[in-house]
Short mmCIF file of C-alpha atoms and ligand atoms in Angstrom, two decimals:
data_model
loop_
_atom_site.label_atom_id
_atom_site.label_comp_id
_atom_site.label_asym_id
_atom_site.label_seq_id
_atom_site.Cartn_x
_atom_site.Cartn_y
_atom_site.Cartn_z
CA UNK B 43 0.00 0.00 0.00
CA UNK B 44 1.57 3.62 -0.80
CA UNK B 45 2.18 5.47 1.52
CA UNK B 46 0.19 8.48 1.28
CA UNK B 47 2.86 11.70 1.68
CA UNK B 48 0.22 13.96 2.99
CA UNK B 49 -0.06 13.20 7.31
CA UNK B 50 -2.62 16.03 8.07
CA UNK B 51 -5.52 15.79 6.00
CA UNK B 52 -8.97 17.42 6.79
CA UNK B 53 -12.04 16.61 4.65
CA UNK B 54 -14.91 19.15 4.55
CA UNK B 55 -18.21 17.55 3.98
CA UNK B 56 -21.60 18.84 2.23
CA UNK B 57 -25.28 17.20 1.23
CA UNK B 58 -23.42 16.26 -1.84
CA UNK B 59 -21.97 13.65 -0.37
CA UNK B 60 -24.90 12.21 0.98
CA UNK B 61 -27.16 12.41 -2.50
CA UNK B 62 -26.13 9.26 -3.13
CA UNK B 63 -27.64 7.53 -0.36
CA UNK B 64 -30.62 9.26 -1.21
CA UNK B 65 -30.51 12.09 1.35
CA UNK B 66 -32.00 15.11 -0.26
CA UNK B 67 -29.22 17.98 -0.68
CA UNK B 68 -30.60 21.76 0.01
CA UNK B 69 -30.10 23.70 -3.07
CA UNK B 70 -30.12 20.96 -6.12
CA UNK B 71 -33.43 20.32 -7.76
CA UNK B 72 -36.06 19.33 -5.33
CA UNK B 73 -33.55 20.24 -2.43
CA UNK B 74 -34.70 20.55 1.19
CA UNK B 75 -34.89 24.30 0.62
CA UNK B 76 -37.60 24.46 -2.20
CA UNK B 77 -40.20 22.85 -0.03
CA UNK B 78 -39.53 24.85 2.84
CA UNK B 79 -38.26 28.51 3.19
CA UNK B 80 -35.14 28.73 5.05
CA UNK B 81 -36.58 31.43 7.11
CA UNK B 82 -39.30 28.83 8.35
CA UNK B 83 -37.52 25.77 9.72
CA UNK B 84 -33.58 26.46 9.66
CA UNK B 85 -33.66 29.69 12.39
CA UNK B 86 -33.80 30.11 16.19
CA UNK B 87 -36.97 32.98 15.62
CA UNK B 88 -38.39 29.79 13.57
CA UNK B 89 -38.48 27.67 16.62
CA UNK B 90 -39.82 30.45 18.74
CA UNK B 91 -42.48 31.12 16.31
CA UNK B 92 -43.24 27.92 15.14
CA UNK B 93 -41.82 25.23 17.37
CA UNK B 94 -44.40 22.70 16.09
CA UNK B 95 -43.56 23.07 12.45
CA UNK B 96 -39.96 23.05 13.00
CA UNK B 97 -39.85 19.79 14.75
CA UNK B 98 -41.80 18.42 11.99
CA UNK B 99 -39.12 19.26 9.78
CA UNK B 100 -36.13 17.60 11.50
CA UNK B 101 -38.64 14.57 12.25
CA UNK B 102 -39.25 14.14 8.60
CA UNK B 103 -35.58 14.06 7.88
CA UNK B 104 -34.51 12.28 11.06
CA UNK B 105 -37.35 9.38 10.01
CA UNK B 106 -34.80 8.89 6.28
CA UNK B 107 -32.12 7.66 8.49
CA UNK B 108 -32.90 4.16 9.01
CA UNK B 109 -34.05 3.93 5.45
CA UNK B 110 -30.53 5.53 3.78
CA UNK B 111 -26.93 3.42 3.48
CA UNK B 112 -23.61 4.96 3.64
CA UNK B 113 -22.08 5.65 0.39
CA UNK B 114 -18.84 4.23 -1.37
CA UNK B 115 -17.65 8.12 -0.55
CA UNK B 116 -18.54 7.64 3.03
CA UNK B 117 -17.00 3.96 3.24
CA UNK B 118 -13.91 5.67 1.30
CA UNK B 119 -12.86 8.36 3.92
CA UNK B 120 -12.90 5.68 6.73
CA UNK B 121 -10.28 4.25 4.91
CA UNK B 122 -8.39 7.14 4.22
CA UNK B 123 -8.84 7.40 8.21
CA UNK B 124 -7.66 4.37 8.77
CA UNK B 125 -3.95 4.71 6.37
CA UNK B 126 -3.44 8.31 7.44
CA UNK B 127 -4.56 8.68 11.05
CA UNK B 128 -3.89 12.31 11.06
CA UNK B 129 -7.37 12.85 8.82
CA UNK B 130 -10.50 14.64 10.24
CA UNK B 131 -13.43 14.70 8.62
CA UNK B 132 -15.46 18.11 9.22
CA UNK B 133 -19.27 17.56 8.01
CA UNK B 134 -21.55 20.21 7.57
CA UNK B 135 -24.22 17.32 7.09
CA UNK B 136 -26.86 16.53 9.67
CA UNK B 137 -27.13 12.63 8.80
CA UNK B 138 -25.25 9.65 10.69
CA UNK B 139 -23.38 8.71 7.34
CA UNK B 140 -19.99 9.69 8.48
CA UNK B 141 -20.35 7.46 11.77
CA UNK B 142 -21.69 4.48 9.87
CA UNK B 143 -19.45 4.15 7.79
CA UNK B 144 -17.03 3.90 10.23
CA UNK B 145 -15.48 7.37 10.23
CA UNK B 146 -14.30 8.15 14.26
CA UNK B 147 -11.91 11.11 13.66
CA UNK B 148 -15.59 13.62 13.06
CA UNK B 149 -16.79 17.23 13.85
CA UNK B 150 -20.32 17.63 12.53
CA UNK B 151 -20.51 21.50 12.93
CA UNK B 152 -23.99 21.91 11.97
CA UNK B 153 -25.18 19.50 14.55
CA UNK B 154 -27.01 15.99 14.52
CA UNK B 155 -30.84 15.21 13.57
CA UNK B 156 -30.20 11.66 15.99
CA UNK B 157 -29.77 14.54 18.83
CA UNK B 158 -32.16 16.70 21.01
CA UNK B 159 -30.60 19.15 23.42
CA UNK B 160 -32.25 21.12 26.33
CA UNK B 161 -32.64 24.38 25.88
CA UNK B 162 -31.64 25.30 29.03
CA UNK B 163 -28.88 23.24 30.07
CA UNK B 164 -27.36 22.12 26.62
CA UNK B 165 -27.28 18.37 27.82
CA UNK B 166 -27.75 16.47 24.54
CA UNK B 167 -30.31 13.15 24.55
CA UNK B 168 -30.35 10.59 21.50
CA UNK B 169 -34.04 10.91 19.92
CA UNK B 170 -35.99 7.34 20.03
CA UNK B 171 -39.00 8.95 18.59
CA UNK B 172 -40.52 12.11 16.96
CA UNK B 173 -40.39 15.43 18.57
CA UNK B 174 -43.21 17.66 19.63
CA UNK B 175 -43.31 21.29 20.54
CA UNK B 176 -44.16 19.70 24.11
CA UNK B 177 -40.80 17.41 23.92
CA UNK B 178 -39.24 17.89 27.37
CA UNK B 179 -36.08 17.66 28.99
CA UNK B 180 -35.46 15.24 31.80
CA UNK B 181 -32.25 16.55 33.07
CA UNK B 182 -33.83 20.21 34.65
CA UNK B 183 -36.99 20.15 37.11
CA UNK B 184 -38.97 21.18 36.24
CA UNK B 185 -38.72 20.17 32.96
CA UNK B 186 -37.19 22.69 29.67
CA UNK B 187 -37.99 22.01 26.17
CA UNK B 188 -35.83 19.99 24.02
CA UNK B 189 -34.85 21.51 20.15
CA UNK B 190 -32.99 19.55 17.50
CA UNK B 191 -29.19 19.80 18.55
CA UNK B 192 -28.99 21.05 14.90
CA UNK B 193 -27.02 25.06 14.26
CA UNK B 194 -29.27 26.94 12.51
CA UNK B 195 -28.52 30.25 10.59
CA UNK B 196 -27.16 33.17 13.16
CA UNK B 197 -26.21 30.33 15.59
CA UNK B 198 -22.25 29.72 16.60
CA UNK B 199 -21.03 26.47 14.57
CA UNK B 200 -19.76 23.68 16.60
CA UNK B 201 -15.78 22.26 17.18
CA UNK B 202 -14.65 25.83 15.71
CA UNK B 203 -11.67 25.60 17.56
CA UNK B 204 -10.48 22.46 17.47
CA UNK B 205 -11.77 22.93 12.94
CA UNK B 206 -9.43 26.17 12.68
CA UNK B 207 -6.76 24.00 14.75
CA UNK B 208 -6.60 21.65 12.22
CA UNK B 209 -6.84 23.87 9.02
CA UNK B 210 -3.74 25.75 10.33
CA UNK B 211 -1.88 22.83 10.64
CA UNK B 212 -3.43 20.72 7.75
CA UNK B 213 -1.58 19.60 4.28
CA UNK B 214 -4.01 18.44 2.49
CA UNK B 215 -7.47 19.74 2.34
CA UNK B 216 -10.89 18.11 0.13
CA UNK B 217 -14.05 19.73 0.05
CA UNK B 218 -16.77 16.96 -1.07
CA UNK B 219 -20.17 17.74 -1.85
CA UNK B 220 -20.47 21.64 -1.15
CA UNK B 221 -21.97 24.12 -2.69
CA UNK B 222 -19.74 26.52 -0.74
CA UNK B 223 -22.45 28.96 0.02
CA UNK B 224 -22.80 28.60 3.98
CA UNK B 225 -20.04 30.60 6.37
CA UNK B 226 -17.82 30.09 8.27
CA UNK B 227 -17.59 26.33 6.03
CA UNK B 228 -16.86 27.84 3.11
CA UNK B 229 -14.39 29.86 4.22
CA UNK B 230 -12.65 27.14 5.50
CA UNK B 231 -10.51 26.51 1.73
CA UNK B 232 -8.96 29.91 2.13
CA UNK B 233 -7.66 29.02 5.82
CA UNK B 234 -6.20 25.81 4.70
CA UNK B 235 -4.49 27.46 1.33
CA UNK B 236 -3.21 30.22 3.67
CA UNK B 237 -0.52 28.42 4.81
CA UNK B 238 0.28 26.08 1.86
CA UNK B 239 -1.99 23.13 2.07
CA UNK B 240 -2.83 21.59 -1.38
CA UNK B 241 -6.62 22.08 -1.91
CA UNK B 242 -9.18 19.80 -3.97
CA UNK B 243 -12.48 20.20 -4.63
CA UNK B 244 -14.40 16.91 -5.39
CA UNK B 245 -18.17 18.33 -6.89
CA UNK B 246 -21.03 16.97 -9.48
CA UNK B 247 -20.46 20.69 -10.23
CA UNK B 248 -18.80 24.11 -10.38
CA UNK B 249 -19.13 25.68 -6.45
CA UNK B 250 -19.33 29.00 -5.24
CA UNK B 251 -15.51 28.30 -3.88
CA UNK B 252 -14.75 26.42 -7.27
CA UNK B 253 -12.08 29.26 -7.73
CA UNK B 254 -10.04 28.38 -4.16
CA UNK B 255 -8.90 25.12 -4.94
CA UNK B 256 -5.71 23.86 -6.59
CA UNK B 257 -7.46 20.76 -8.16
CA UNK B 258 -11.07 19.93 -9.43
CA UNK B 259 -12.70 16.23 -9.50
CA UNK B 260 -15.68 16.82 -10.98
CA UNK B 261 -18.28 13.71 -10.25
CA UNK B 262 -20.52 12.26 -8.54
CA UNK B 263 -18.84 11.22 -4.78
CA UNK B 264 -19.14 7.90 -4.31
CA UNK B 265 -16.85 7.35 -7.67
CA UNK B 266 -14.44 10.24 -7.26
CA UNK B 267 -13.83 10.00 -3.32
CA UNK B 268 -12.72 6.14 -3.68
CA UNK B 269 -11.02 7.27 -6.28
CA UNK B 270 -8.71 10.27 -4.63
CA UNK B 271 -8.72 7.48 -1.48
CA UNK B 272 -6.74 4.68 -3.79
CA UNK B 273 -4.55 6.93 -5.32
CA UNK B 274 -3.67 8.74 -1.21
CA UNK B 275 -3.07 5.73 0.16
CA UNK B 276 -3.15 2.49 -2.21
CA UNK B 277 -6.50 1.08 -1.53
C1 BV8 M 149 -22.59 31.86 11.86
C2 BV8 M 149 -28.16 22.83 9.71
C3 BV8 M 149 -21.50 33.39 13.30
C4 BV8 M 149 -29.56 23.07 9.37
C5 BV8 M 149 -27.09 24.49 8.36
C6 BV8 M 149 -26.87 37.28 6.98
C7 BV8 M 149 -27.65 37.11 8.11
C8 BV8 M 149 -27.39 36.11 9.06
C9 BV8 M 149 -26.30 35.25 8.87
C10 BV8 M 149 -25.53 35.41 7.74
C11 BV8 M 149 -25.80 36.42 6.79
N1 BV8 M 149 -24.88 36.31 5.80
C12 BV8 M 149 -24.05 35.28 6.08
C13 BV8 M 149 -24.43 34.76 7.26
C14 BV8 M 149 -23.79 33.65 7.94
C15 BV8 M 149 -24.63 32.41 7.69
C16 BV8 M 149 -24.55 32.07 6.21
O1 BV8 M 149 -23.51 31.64 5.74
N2 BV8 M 149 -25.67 32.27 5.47
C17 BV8 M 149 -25.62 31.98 4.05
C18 BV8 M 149 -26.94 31.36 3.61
C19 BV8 M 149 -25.34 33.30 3.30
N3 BV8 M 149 -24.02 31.37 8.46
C20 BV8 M 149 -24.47 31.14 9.72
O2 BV8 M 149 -25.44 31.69 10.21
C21 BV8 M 149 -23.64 30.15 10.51
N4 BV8 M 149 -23.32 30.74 11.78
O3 BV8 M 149 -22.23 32.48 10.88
O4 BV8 M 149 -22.30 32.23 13.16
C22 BV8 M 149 -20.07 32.99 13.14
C23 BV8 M 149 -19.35 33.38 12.00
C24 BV8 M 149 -18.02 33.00 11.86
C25 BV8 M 149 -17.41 32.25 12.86
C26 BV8 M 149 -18.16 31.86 13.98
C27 BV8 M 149 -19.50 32.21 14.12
C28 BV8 M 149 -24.44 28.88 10.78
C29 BV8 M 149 -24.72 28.19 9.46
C30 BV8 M 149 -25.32 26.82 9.78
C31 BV8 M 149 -26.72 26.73 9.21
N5 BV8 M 149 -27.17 25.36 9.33
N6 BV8 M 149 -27.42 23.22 8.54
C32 BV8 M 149 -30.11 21.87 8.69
O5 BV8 M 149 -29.35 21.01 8.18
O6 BV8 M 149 -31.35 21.81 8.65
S1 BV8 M 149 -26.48 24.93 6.85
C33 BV8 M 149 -27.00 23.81 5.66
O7 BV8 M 149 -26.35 24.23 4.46
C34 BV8 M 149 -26.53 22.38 5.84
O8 BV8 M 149 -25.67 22.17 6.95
C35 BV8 M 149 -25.75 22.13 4.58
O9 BV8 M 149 -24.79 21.17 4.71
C36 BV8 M 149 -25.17 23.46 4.42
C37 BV8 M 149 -24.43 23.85 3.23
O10 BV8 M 149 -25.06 23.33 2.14
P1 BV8 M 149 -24.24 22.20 1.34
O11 BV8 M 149 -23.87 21.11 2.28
O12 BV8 M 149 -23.16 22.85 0.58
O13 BV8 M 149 -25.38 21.61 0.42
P2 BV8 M 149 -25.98 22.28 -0.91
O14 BV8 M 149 -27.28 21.60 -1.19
O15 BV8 M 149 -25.92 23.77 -0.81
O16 BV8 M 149 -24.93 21.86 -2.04
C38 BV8 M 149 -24.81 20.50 -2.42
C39 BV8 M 149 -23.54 20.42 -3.24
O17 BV8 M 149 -23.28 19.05 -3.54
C40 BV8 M 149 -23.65 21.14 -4.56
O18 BV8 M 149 -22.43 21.84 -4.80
C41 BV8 M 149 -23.81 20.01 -5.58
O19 BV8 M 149 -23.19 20.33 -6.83
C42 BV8 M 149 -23.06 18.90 -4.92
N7 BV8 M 149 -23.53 17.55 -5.25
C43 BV8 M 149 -24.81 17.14 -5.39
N8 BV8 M 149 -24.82 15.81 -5.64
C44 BV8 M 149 -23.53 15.40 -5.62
C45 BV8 M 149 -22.70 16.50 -5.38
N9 BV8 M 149 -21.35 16.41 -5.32
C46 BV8 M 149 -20.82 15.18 -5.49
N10 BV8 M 149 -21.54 14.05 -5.70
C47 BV8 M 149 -22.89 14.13 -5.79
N11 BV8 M 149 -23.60 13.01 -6.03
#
C-alpha cells in the first residue's frame, strides 16, 4: 500500500456527499430548501415562532435515516482514516453517514438530527421517537424544552476551535459535496491554502468556492472519493 505523503488531512463535507444515499441535498433540484423557506424551519426565531412546524421538519428528515446506506464516498474516507490517522473529517451534514461508515476522527458542525438538546442546560439526549413542541427535557426540574441539537442560521457552529486548529496545521485539504455557500464552512478553503496546504475540490459541479482550490474532481462522490482514497493511500 503507498504510503500516502500527505499526514494532516482534513475533509470538509456537504449534502453532496450524501445524495447518493438518497438524502436530499438543500439547493439541487427538489432540495430541502424548495419545499420549505429557510426562514421557516432552519432559524432560532423559527423555533420560537413555530416550534411545532420546525420539529416536523427535522422529524421528517430524522425518520430517512434508518431507510438511507452509507455511500462508497462515506465507506472511502474511513479508509483514508484508517492509512493516514492524522485525517478529520469536518461535516456540515446533519445525517449519521460519516459514523456508519465507520469514520471516528468527526466534527459535525452543523449539529445531529439523531440529537435533542435542552434548551436550558445544553445536555444532549439521542431521539428514540418524533419530537413535539411539548418534547421535554429530563435533566432540569422542572422540565425545559428539548430543540434539535442542529445550528441553525445566526447560531455559533460547533468544534470551531479544534476545525481552525486543524486547518492551520493541515496539508491536504478536500471539500466533497459543497456548494460553498454557507459561512464560516466555506471559508474554511482559504484558511487551509493560507498556509500552503494543497486544496481539492471533489463536486457533481462548479461551487461557489470552485475558484479556491488547486485541483477539481468533478463527479458524482461515491466514484471520485474512492477514487482520490486509492490513489492517497493504495486502496
Ligand atoms: C454563523 C443545519 C457566526 C440546518 C445548516 C446574513 C444574516 C445572518 C447570517 C448570515 C448572513 N450572511 C451570512 C451569514 C452567515 C450564515 C450564512 O452563511 N448564510 C448563508 C446562507 C449566506 N451562516 C451562519 O449563520 C452560521 N453561523 O455564521 O455564526 C459565526 C461566524 C463565523 C465564525 C463563527 C461564528 C451557521 C450556518 C449553519 C446553518 N445550518 N445546517 C439543517 O441542516 O437543517 S447549513 C446547511 O447548508 C446544511 O448544513 C448544509 O450542509 C449546508 C451547506 O449546504 P451544502 O452542504 O453545501 O449543500 P448544498 O445543497 O448547498 O450543495 C450540495 C452540493 O453538492 C452542490 O455543490 C452540488 O453540486 C453537490 N452535489 C450534489 N450531488 C452530488 C454532489 N457532489 C458530489 N456528488 C454528488 N452526487
Amino acid at each position: 500500500m503507498s504510503k500516502s505523503h500527505y499526514s494532516s488531512i482534513v475533509v470538509l463535507t456537504g449534502a453532496g456527499i450524501s445524495a447518493e444515499s438518497g438524502i436530499k441535498t438543500f439547493r439541487d433540484q427538489g432540495g430541502l430548501w424548495e419545499s420549505h423557506r429557510l426562514e421557516d424551519v432552519a432559524t432560532p426565531e423559527a423555533f420560537q415562532r413555530d416550534s411545532a412546524l420546525v420539529q416536523r421538519f427535522y422529524n421528517e428528515r430524522r425518520a430517512q435515516l434508518p431507510l438511507v446506506e452509507p455511500n462508497d464516498g462515506h465507506l472511502a474516507l474511513a479508509r483514508l482514516e484508517k492509512a493516514v490517522p492524522g485525517t478529520l473529517v469536518i461535516t456540515q451534514n446533519v445525517d449519521d453517514l460519516h459514523e456508519r461508515a465507520g469514520s471516528h476522527h468527526l466534527i459535525h458542525m452543523h449539529g445531529e438530527l439523531s440529537k435533542a438538546r435542552c434548551v436550558k442546560s445544553g445536555q444532549l439526549f439521542r431521539v428514540k421517537e418524533p419530537l413535539s413542541e411539548h418534547s421535554l427535557c429530563t435533566c432540569c426540574v422542572p422540565a425545559n424544552l428539548l430543540r434539535p441539537h442542529i445550528v441553525w442560521f445566526g447560531e455559533m457552529p460547533l468544534g470551531l476551535d479544534r476545525i481552525f486548529h486543524a486547518l492551520a496545521q493541515c496539508d491536504l485539504f478536500i471539500a466533497i459535496g459543497t456548494s460553498g455557500q454557507v459561512y464560516p464552512a466555506a471559508g474554511f478553503v482559504d484558511e487551509a491554502a493560507s498556509q500552503g496546504a494543497y486544496c481539492i475540490e471533489i463536486n457533481a459541479d462548479n461551487s461557489h468556492i470552485s475558484d479556491r482550490f488547486d485541483e477539481h474532481r468533478r463527479g458524482p462522490a461515491s466514484i471520485e472519493v474512492p477514487k482520490l482514497v486509492k490513489e492517497l493511500c493504495g486502496h
